[in-house]
Tab-separated table of C-alpha atoms in Angstrom:
chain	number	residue	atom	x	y	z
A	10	UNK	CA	0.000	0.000	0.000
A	11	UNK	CA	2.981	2.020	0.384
A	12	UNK	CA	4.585	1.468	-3.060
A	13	UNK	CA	4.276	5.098	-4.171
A	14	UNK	CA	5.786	7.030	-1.250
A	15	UNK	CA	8.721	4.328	-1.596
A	16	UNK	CA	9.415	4.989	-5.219
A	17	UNK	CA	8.954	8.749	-4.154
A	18	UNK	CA	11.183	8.776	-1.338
A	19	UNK	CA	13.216	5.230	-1.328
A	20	UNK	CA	12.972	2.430	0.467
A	21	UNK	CA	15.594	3.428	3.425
A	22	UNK	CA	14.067	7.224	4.016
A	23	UNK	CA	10.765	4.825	4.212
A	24	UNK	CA	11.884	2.820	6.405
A	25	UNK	CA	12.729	5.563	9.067
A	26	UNK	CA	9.382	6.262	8.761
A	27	UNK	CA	7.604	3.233	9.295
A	28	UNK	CA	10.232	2.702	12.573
A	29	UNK	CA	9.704	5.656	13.918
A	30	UNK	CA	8.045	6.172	17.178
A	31	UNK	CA	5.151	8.149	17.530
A	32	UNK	CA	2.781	9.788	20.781
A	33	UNK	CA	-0.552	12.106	19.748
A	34	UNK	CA	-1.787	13.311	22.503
A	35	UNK	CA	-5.673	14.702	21.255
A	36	UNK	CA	-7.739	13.016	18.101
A	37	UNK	CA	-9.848	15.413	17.807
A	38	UNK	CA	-10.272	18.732	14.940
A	39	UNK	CA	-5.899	19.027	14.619
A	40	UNK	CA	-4.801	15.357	15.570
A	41	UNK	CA	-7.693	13.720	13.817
A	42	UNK	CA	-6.403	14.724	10.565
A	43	UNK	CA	-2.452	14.578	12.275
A	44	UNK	CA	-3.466	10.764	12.887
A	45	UNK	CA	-4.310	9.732	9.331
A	46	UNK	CA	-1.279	11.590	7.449
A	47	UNK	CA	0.431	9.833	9.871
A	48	UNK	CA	-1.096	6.080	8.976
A	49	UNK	CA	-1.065	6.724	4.920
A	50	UNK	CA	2.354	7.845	5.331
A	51	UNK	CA	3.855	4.902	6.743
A	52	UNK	CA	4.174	5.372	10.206
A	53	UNK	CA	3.372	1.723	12.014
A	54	UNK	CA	3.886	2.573	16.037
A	55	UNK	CA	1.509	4.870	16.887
A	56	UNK	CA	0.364	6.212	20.805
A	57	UNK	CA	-2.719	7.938	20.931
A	58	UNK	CA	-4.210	9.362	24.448
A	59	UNK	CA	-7.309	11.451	24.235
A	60	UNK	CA	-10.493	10.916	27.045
A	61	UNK	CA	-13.306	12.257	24.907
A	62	UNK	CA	-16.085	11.022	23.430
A	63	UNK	CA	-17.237	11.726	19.529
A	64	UNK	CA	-20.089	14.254	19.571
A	65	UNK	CA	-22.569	15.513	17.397
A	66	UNK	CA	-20.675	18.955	17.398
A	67	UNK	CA	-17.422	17.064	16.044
A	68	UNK	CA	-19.091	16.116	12.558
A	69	UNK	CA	-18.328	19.287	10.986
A	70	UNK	CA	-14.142	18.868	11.509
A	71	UNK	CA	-12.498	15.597	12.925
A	72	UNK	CA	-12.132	13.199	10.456
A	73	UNK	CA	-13.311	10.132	13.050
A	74	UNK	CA	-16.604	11.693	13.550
A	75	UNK	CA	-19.809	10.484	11.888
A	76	UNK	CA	-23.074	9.520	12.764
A	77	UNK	CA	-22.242	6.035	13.814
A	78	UNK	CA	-19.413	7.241	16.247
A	79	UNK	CA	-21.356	9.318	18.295
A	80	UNK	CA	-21.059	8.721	21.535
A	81	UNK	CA	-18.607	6.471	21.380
A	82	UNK	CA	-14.354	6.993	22.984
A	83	UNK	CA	-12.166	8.937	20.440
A	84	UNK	CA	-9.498	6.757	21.004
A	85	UNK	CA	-11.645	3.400	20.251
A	86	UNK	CA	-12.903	5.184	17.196
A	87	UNK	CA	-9.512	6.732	15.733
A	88	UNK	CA	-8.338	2.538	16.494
A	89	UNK	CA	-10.796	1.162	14.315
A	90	UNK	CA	-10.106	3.870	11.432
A	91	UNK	CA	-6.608	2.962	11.561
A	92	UNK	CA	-6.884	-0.812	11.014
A	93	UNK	CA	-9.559	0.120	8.744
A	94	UNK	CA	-6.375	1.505	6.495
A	95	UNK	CA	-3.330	-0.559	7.599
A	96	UNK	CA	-4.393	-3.533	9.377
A	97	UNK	CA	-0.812	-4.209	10.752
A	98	UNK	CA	-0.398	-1.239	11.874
A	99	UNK	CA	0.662	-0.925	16.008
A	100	UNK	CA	-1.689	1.542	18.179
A	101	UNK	CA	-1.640	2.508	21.445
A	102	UNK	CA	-4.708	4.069	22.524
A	103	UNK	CA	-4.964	5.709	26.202
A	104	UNK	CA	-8.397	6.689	27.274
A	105	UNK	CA	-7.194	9.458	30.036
A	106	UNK	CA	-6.664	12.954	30.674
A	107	UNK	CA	-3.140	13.094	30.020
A	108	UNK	CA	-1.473	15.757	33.144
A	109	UNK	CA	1.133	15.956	35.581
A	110	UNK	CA	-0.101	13.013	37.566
A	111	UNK	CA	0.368	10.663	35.031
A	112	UNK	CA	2.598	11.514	31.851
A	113	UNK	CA	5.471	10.132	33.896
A	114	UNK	CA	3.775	6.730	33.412
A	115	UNK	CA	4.144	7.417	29.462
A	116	UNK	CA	7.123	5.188	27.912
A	117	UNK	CA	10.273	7.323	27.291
A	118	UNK	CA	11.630	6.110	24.010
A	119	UNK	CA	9.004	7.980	21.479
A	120	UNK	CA	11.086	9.946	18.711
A	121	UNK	CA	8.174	12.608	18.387
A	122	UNK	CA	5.050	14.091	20.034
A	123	UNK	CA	2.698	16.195	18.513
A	124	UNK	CA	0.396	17.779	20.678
A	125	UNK	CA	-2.802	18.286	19.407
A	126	UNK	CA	-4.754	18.579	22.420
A	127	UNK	CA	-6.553	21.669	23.687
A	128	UNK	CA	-5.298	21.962	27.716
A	129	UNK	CA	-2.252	24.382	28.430
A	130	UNK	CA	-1.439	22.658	30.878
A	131	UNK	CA	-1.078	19.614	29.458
A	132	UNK	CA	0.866	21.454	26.648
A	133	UNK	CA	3.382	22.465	29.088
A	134	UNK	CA	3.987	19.217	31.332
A	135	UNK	CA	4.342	18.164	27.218
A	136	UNK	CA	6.819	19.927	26.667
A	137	UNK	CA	8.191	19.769	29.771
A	138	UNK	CA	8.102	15.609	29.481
A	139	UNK	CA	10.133	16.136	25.900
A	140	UNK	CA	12.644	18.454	27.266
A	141	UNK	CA	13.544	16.038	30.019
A	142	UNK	CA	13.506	12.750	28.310
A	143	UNK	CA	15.085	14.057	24.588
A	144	UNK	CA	12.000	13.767	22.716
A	145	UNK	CA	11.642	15.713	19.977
A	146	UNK	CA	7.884	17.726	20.338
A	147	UNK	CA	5.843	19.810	17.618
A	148	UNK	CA	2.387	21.424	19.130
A	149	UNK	CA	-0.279	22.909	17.759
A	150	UNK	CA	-1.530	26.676	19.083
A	151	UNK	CA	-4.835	28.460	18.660
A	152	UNK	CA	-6.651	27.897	14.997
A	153	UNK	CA	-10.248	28.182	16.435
A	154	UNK	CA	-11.888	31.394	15.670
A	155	UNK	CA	-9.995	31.737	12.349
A	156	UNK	CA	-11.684	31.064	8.849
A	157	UNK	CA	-7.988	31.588	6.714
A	158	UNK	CA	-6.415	28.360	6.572
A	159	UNK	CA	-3.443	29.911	4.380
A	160	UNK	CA	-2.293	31.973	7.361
A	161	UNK	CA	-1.551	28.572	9.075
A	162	UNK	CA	2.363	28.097	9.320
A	163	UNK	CA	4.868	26.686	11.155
A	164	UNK	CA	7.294	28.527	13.485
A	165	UNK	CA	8.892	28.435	16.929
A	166	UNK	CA	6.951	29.301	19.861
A	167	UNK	CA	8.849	31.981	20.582
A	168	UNK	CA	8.383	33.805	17.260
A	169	UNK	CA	4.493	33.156	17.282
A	170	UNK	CA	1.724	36.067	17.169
A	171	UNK	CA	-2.030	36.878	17.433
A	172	UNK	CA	-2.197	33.536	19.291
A	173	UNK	CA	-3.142	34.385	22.866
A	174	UNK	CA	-2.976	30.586	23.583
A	175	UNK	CA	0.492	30.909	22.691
A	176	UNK	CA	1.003	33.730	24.475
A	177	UNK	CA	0.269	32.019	27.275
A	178	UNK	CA	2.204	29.066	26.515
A	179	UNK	CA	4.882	31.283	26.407
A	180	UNK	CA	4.906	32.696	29.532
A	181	UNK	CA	4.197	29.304	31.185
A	182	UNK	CA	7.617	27.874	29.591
A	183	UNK	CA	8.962	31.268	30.630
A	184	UNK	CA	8.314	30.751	34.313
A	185	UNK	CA	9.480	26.599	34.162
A	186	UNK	CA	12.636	27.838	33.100
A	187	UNK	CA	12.003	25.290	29.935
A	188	UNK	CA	13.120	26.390	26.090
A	189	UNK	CA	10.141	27.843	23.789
A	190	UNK	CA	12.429	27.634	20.480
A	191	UNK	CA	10.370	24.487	19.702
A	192	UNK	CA	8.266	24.252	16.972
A	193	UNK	CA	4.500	24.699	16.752
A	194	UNK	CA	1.790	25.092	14.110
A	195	UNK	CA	0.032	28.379	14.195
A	196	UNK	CA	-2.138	30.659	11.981
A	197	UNK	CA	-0.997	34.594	11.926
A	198	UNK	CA	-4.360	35.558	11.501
A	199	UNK	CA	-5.853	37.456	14.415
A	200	UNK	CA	-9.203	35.163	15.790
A	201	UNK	CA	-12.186	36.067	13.733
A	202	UNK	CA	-14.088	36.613	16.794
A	203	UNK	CA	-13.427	36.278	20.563
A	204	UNK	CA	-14.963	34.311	23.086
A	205	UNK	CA	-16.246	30.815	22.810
A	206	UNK	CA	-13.928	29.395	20.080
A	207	UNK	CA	-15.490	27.482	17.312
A	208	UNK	CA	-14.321	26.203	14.045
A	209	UNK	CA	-14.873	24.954	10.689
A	210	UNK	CA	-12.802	21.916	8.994
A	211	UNK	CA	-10.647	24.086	6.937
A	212	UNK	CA	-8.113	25.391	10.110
A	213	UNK	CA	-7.474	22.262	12.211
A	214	UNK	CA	-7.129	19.790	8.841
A	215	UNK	CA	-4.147	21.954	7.631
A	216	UNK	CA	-2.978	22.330	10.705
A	217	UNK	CA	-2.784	18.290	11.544
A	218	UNK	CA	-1.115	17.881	8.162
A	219	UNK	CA	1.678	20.417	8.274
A	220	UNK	CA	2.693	18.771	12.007
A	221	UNK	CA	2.826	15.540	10.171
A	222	UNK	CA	5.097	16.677	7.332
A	223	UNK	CA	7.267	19.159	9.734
A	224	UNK	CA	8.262	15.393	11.025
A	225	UNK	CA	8.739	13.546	7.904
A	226	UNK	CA	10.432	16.209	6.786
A	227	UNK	CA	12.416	16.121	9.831
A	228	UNK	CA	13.046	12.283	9.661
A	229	UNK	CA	14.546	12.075	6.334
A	230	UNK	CA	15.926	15.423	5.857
A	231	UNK	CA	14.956	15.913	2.431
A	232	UNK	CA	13.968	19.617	2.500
């Protein structure tokens, strides 16, 4: 099923893929759409932690949602769609709230994380969790409230703007003495409104997918 990404790429840049190592932590409107680039591209070991349950207000962005998943754990769901593609393929799924009581229970030996979740908190004991056990870490910012998808980029947290989740972010890694030159996905565009943040599917799908190349990218070093 992979035939055409080998002949693209080669067998051996493949290969790095399909080794690599892999935590999401969130399947929802980003990592949905982070979780299948990440099965049609080859990767085959693949933790996913996310304690929500597929809603009726999820059908109009996260790829897992439909009316036969409502209801029903994210992480079951997101399981089922990925054997539904590669039936070898190796998932982890963790039905928790992933925080500072438990990450330490996470294994060690991942070679990325992309945080897709929506918790600062959790973004920072992330990062935190990378920093300490030499994980490399992408995480997604704010794209709720914003309707331009081509604004979305990639950048270091540190060089981010508009985002006040970033902001934040910021000033939380500021005061844990932990780096913010890592990278995150992020759209420049200033929120469309303020408030309650909602979304459409055009945002959080282009954000999931640019996290997922930043890595391959990353892994082979072809760009």
């Amino acid at each position: 099923m992979y035939d055409r990404i080998i002949k693209l790429i080669g067998d051996y840049n493949f290969q790095k893929i399909k080794s690599a190592k892999i935590l999401l932590v969130g399947v929802g409107g980003v990592g949905s759409f982070a979780f299948e680039t990440l099965i049609r591209s080859g990767f085959q070991d693949i933790t996913i932690i996310d304690k929500d349950v597929v809603e009726i207000t999820n059908l109009n962005r996260q790829l897992i949602a439909n009316l036969n998943t409502i209801g029903m754990a994210k992480v079951d769901v997101a399981t089922n769609f990925a054997k539904n593609i590669n039936e070898n393929i190796k998932i982890r799924a963790i039905n928790e709230f992933l925080s500072k009581d438990n990450i330490n229970e996470l294994d060690k030996d991942f070679d990325f994380i992309i945080d897709a979740c929506d918790t600062i908190n959790t973004k920072l004991e992330l990062i935190r969790f990378a920093s300490i056990n030499n994980i490399k870490i992408i995480s997604s910012m704010g794209v709720g409230n914003r309707i331009d998808a081509s604004r979305i980029k990639i950048t270091k947290l540190n060089k981010t703007s508009n985002d006040p989740l970033a902001r934040n972010l910021r000033k939380l890694v500021k005061e844990n003495n932990l780096d913010s030159n890592i990278p995150v996905v992020y759209s420049e565009e200033v929120p469309y409104k303020k408030g309650e943040v909602n979304s459409m599917i055009t945002s959080p799908s282009i954000a999931g997918i640019l996290m997922v190349n930043y890595i391959i990218n990353d892994i082979i070093k072809l760009s």
